[in-house]
CSV table of C-alpha atoms in Angstrom, one decimal:
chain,number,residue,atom,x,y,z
A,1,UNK,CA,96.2,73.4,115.9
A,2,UNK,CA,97.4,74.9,112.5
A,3,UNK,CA,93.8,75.4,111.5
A,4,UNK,CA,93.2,77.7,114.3
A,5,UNK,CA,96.4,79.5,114.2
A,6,UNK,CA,95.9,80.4,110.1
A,7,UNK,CA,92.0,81.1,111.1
A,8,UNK,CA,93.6,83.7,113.8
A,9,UNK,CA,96.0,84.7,111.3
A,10,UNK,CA,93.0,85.6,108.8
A,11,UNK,CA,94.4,83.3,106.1
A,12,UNK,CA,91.6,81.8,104.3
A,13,UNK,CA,92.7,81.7,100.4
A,14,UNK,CA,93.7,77.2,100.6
A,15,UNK,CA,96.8,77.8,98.5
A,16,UNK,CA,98.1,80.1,101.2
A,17,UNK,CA,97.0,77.8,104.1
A,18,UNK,CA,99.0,75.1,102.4
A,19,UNK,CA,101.9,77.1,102.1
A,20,UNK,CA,102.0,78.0,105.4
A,21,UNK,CA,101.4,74.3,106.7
A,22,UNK,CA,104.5,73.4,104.7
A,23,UNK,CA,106.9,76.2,106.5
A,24,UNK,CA,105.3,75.3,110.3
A,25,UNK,CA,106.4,72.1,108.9
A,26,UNK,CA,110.0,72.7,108.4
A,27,UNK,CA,110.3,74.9,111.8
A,28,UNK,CA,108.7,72.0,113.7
A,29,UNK,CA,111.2,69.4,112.0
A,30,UNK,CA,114.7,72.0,111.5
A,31,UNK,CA,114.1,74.2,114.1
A,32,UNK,CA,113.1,72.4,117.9
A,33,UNK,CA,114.4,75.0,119.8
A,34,UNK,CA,112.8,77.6,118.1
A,35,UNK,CA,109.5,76.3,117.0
A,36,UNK,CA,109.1,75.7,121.0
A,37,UNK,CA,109.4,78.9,121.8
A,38,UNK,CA,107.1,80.5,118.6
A,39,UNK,CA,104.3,78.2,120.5
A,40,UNK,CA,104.4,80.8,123.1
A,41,UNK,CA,103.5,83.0,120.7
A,42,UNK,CA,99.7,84.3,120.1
A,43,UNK,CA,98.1,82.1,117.3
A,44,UNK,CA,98.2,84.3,115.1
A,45,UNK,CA,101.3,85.5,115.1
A,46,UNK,CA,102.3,82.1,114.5
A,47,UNK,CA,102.3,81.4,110.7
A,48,UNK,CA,104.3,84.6,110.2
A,49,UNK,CA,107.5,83.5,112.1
A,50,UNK,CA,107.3,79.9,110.6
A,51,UNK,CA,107.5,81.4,107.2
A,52,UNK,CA,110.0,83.3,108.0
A,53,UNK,CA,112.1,80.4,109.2
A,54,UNK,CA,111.5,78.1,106.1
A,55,UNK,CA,112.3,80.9,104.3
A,56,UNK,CA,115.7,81.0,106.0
A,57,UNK,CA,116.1,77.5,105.7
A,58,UNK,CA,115.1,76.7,102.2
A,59,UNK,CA,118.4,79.7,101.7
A,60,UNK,CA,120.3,77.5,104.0
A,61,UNK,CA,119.7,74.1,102.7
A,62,UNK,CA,120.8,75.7,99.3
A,63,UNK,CA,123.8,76.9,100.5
A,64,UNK,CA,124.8,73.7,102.3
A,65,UNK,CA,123.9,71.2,99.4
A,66,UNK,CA,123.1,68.5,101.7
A,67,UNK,CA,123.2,66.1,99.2
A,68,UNK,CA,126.5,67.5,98.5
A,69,UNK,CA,126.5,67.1,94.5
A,70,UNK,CA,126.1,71.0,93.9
A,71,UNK,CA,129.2,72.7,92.7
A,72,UNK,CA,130.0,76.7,94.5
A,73,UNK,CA,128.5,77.9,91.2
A,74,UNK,CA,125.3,76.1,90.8
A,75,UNK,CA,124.5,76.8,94.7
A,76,UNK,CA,125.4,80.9,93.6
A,77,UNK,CA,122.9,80.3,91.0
A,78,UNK,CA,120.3,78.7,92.9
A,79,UNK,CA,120.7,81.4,95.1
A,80,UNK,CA,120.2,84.2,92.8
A,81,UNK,CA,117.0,82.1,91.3
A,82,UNK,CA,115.8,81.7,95.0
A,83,UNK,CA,116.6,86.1,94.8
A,84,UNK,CA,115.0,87.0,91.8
A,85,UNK,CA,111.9,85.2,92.3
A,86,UNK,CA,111.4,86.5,95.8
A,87,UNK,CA,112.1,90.4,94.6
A,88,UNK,CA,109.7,89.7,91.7
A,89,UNK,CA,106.7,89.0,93.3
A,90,UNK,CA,107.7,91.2,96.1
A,91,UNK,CA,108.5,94.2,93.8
A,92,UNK,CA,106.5,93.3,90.6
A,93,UNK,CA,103.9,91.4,92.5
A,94,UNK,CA,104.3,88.3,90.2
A,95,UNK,CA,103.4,84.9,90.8
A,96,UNK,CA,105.3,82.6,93.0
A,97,UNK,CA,104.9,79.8,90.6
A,98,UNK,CA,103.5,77.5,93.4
A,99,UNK,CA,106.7,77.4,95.1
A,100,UNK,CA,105.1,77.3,98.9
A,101,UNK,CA,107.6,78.9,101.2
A,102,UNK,CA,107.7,81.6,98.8
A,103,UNK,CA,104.5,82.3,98.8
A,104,UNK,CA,103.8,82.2,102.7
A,105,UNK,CA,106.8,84.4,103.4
A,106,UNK,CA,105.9,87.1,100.6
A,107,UNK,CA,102.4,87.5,102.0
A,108,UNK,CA,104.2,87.6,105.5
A,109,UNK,CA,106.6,90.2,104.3
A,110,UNK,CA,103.3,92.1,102.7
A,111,UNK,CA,101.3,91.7,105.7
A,112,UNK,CA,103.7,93.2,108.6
A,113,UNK,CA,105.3,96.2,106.4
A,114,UNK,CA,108.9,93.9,106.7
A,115,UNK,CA,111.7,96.0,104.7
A,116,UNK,CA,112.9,93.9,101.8
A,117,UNK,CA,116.1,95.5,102.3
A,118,UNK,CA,116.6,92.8,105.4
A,119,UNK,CA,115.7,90.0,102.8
A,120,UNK,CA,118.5,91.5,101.0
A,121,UNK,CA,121.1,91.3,103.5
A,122,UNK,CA,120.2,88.3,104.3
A,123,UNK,CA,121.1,86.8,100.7
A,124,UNK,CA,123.8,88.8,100.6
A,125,UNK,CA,125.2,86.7,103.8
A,126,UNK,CA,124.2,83.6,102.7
A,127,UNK,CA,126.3,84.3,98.9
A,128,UNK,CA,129.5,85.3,101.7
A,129,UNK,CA,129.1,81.8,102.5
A,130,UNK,CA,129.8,80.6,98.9
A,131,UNK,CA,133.5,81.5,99.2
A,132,UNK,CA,134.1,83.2,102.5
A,133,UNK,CA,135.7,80.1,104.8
A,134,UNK,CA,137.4,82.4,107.6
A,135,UNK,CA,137.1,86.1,109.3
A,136,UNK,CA,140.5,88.0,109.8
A,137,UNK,CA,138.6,90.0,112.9
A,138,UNK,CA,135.3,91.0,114.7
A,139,UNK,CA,134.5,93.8,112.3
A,140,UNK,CA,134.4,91.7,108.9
A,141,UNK,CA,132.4,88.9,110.9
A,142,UNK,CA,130.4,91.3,112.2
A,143,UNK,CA,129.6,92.5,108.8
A,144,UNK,CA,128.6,89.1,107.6
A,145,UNK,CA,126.0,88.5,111.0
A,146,UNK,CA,124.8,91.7,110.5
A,147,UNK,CA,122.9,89.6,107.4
A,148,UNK,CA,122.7,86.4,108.6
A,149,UNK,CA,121.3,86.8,112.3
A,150,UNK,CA,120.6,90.4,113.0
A,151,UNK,CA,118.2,91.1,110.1
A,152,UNK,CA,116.4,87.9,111.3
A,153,UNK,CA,115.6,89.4,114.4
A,154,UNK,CA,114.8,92.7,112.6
A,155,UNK,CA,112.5,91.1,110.0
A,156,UNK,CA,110.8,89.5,113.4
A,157,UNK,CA,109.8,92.6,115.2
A,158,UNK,CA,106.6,94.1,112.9
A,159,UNK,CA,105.5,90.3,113.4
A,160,UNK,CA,106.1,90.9,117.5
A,161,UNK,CA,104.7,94.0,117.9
A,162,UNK,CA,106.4,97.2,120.7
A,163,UNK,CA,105.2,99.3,123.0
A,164,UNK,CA,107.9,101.4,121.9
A,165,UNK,CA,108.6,103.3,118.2
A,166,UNK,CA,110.1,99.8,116.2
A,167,UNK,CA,113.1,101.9,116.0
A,168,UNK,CA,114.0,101.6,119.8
A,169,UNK,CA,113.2,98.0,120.0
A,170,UNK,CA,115.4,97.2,116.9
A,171,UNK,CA,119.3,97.6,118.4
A,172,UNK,CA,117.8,94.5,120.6
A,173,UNK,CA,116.1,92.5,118.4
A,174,UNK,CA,119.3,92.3,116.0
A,175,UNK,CA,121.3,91.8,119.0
A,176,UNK,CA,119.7,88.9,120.2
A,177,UNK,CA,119.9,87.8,116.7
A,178,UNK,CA,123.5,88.0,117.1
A,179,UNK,CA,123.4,86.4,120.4
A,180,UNK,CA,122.1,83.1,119.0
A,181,UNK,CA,124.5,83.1,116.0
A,182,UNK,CA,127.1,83.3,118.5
A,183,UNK,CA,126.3,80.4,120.1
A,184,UNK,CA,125.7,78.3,117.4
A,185,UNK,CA,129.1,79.1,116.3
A,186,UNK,CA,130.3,77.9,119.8
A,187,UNK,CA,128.1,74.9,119.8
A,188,UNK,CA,128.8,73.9,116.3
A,189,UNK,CA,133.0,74.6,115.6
A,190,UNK,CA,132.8,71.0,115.1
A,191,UNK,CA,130.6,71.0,111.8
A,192,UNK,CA,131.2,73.6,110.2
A,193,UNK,CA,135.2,72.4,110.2
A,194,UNK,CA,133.6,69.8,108.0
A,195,UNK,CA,131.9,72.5,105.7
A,196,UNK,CA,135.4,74.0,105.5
A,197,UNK,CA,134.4,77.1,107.9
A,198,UNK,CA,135.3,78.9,110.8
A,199,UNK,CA,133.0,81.3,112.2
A,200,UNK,CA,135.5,83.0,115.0
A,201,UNK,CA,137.7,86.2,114.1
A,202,UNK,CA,141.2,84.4,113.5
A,203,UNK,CA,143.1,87.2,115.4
A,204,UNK,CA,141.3,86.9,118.4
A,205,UNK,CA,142.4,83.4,117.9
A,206,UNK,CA,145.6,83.7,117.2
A,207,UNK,CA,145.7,85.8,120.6
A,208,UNK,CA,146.1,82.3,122.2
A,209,UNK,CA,147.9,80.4,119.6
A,210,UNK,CA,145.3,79.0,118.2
A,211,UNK,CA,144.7,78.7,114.2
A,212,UNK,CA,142.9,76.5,111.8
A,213,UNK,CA,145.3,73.8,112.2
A,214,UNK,CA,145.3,73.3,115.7
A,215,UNK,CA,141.5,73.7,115.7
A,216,UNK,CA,141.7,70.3,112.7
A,217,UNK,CA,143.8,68.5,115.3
A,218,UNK,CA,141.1,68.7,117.8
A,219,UNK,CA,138.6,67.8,115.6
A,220,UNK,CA,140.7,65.0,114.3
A,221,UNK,CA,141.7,64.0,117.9
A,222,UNK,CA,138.4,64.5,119.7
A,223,UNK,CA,139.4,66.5,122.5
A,224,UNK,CA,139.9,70.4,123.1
A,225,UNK,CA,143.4,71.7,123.1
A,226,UNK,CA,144.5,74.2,126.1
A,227,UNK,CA,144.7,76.9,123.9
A,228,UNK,CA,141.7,76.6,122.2
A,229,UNK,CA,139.8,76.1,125.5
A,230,UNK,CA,141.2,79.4,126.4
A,231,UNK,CA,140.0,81.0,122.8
A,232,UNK,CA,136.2,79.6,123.2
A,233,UNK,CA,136.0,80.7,126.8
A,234,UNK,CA,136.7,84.3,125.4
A,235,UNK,CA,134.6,83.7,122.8
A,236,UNK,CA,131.9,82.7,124.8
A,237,UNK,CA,132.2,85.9,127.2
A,238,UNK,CA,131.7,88.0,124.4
A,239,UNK,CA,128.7,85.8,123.5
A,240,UNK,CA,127.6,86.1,126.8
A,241,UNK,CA,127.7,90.4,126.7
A,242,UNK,CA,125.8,90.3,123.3
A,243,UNK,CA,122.6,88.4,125.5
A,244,UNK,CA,122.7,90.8,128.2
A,245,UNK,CA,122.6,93.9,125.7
A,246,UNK,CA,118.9,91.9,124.2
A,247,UNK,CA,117.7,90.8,127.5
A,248,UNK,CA,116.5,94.4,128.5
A,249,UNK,CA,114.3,94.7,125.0
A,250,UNK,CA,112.2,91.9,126.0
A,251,UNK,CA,110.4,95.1,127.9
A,252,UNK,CA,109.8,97.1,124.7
A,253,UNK,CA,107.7,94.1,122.9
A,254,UNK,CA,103.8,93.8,123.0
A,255,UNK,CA,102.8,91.9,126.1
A,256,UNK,CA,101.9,89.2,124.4
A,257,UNK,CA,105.2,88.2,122.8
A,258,UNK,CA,107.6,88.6,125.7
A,259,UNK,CA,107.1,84.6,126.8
A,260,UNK,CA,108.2,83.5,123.7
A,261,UNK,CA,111.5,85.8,123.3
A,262,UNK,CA,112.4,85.2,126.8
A,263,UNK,CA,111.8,81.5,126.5
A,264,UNK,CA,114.1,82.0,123.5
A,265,UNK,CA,116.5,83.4,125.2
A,266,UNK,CA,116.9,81.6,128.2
A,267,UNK,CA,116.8,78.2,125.8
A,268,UNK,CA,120.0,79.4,123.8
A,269,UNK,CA,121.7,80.9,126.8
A,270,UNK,CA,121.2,77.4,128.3
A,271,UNK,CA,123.0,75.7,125.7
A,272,UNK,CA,125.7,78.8,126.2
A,273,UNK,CA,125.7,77.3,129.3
A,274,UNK,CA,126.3,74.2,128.7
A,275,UNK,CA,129.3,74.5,126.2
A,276,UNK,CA,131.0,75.8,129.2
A,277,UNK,CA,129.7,72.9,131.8
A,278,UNK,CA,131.6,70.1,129.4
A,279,UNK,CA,134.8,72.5,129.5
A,280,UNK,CA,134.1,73.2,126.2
A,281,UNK,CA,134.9,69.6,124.7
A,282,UNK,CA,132.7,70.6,122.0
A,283,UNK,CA,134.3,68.0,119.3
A,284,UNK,CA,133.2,65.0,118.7
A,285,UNK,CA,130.2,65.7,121.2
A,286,UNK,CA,126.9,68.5,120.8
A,287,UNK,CA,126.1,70.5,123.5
A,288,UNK,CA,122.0,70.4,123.8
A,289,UNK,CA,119.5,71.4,126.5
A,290,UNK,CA,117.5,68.5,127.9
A,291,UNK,CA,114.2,67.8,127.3
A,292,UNK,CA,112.9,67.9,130.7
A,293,UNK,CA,115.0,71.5,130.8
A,294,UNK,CA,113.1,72.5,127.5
A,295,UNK,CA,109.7,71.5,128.9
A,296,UNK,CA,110.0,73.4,132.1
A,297,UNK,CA,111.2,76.8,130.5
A,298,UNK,CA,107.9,76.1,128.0
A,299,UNK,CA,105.6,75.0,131.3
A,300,UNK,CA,106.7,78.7,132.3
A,301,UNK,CA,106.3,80.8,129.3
A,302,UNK,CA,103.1,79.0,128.3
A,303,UNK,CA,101.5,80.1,131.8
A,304,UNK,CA,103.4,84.0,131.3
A,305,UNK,CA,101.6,83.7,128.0
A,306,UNK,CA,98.1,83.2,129.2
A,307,UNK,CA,98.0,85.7,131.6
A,308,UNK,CA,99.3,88.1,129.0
A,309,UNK,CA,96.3,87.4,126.8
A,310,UNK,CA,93.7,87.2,129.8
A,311,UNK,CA,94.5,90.9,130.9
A,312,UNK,CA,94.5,92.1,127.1
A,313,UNK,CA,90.9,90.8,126.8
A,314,UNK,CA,90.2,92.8,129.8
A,315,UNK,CA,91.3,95.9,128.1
């Protein structure tokens, strides 16, 4: 399957095949919701949107320090390694040094005319994450999605294609990056109390009494306090409004890529779903979307997908 989908992609050099191998690798392994979706996608569009991913994650992984032995400065300077080295072979066109994700993702970045001012905010997010634990309001966590889950959506489009100037497509590609954020924040209020964070705006929180200590007694208790039952179901309306402002730019992609974004969609709005079907006793517990639930919405696309591709060859 990879063969044919870097032989689509026109990616012959073996260094660059290998590179790309390793990033559909992480996708495949990091990213199930996802990497279902991108199989929706043409061939070879493919190898593109995994390197972007791994790209993403190798930021990520760096960031959370799984291994948990990094101090906040060595992870900032890991970052800023991971930065320089990116904008140097991006800018100066110098070697990646055989670093693999780096190189699939600059000849990605180089092969669809993506801005490298969205690879910018994006590291600019991920240094927020360093020492930003909390958001006073919607505006400064706005700010920090804005780099963290609308420029991925952004940095998706040239790879996509539109029927439509990229300009008109863009407000919904970053906004259904922002939609998926926002439910991973739902889903996952849990963990990332563990890392220390809090991706809601506190005063919208406080609205219903609810602060960071009430949200540690839930964790710490395993159930879901009235209050800040109340707090997610407002949070997950607002969620909720951010999917149906992306939904109608589905129609401004190429043909060929609307299965996989609306599989995408309807996936993530599923697990939106389903934080609200357990009352929103999301500690202690992980709302997911079946497999049988996955396969179906895949069943679907895959059969959109082929008769996409049957009328282009027609063309």
């Amino acid at each position: 399957m990879i063969k044919m989908e870097l032989d689509a992609a026109g990616v012959r050099d073996p260094e660059l095949r290998e590179a790309y191998r390793q990033c559909r690798t992480i996708n495949a392994q990091h990213g199930k919701t996802f990497y279902l979706a991108t199989r929706l996608l043409a061939p070879k569009q493919r190898p593109a949107v995994h390197a972007l991913y791994g790209f993403a994650r190798v930021a990520d992984d760096i960031l959370d320090d799984l291994a948990g032995t990094a101090t906040i400065e060595q992870r900032a300077e890991r970052l800023q390694e991971l930065s320089t080295r990116l904008f140097s072979s991006l800018v100066d066109r110098q070697s990646c040094d055989g670093d693999p994700i780096l190189t699939a993702v600059v000849h990605t970045a180089r092969t669809y005319d993506i801005g490298w001012d969205l690879f910018d905010d994006f590291l600019a997010a991920m240094r927020m994450d360093l020492t930003v634990t909390d958001y006073p309001d919607r505006q400064s966590l706005d700010r920090y999605m804005h780099g963290s889950a609308e420029v991925i959506g952004l940095q998706m489009l040239p790879v996509l294609g539109t029927v439509v100037p990229r300009e008109e497509s863009a407000p919904y590609a970053a906004a259904l990056g922002k939609a998926f954020q926002l439910t991973n924040f739902l889903r996952d209020v849990d963990e990332d109390l563990t890392r220390g964070r809090v991706y809601l705006p506190a005063d919208e929180l406080a609205a219903h009494g609810v602060d960071r200590e009430l949200l540690s007694w839930c964790q710490a208790n395993r159930r879901t306090d009235g209050r800040v039952r109340a707090a997610l179901a407002e949070q997950h309306a607002i969620a909720r409004q951010v999917y149906d402002q992306a939904r109608p730019g589905i129609a401004t992609l190429a043909p060929p890529s609307r299965p996989c974004v609306a599989a995408a969609l309807t996936l993530y709005s599923d697990i939106l779903a389903r934080i609200e079907a357990i009352d929103f006793e999301i500690f202690g517990r992980r709302a997911t979307v079946g497999k049988p639930r996955r396969l179906a919405v895949a069943v679907a696309g895959i059969g959109k997908a082929w008769v996409n591709r049957v009328r282009l060859r027609r063309v």
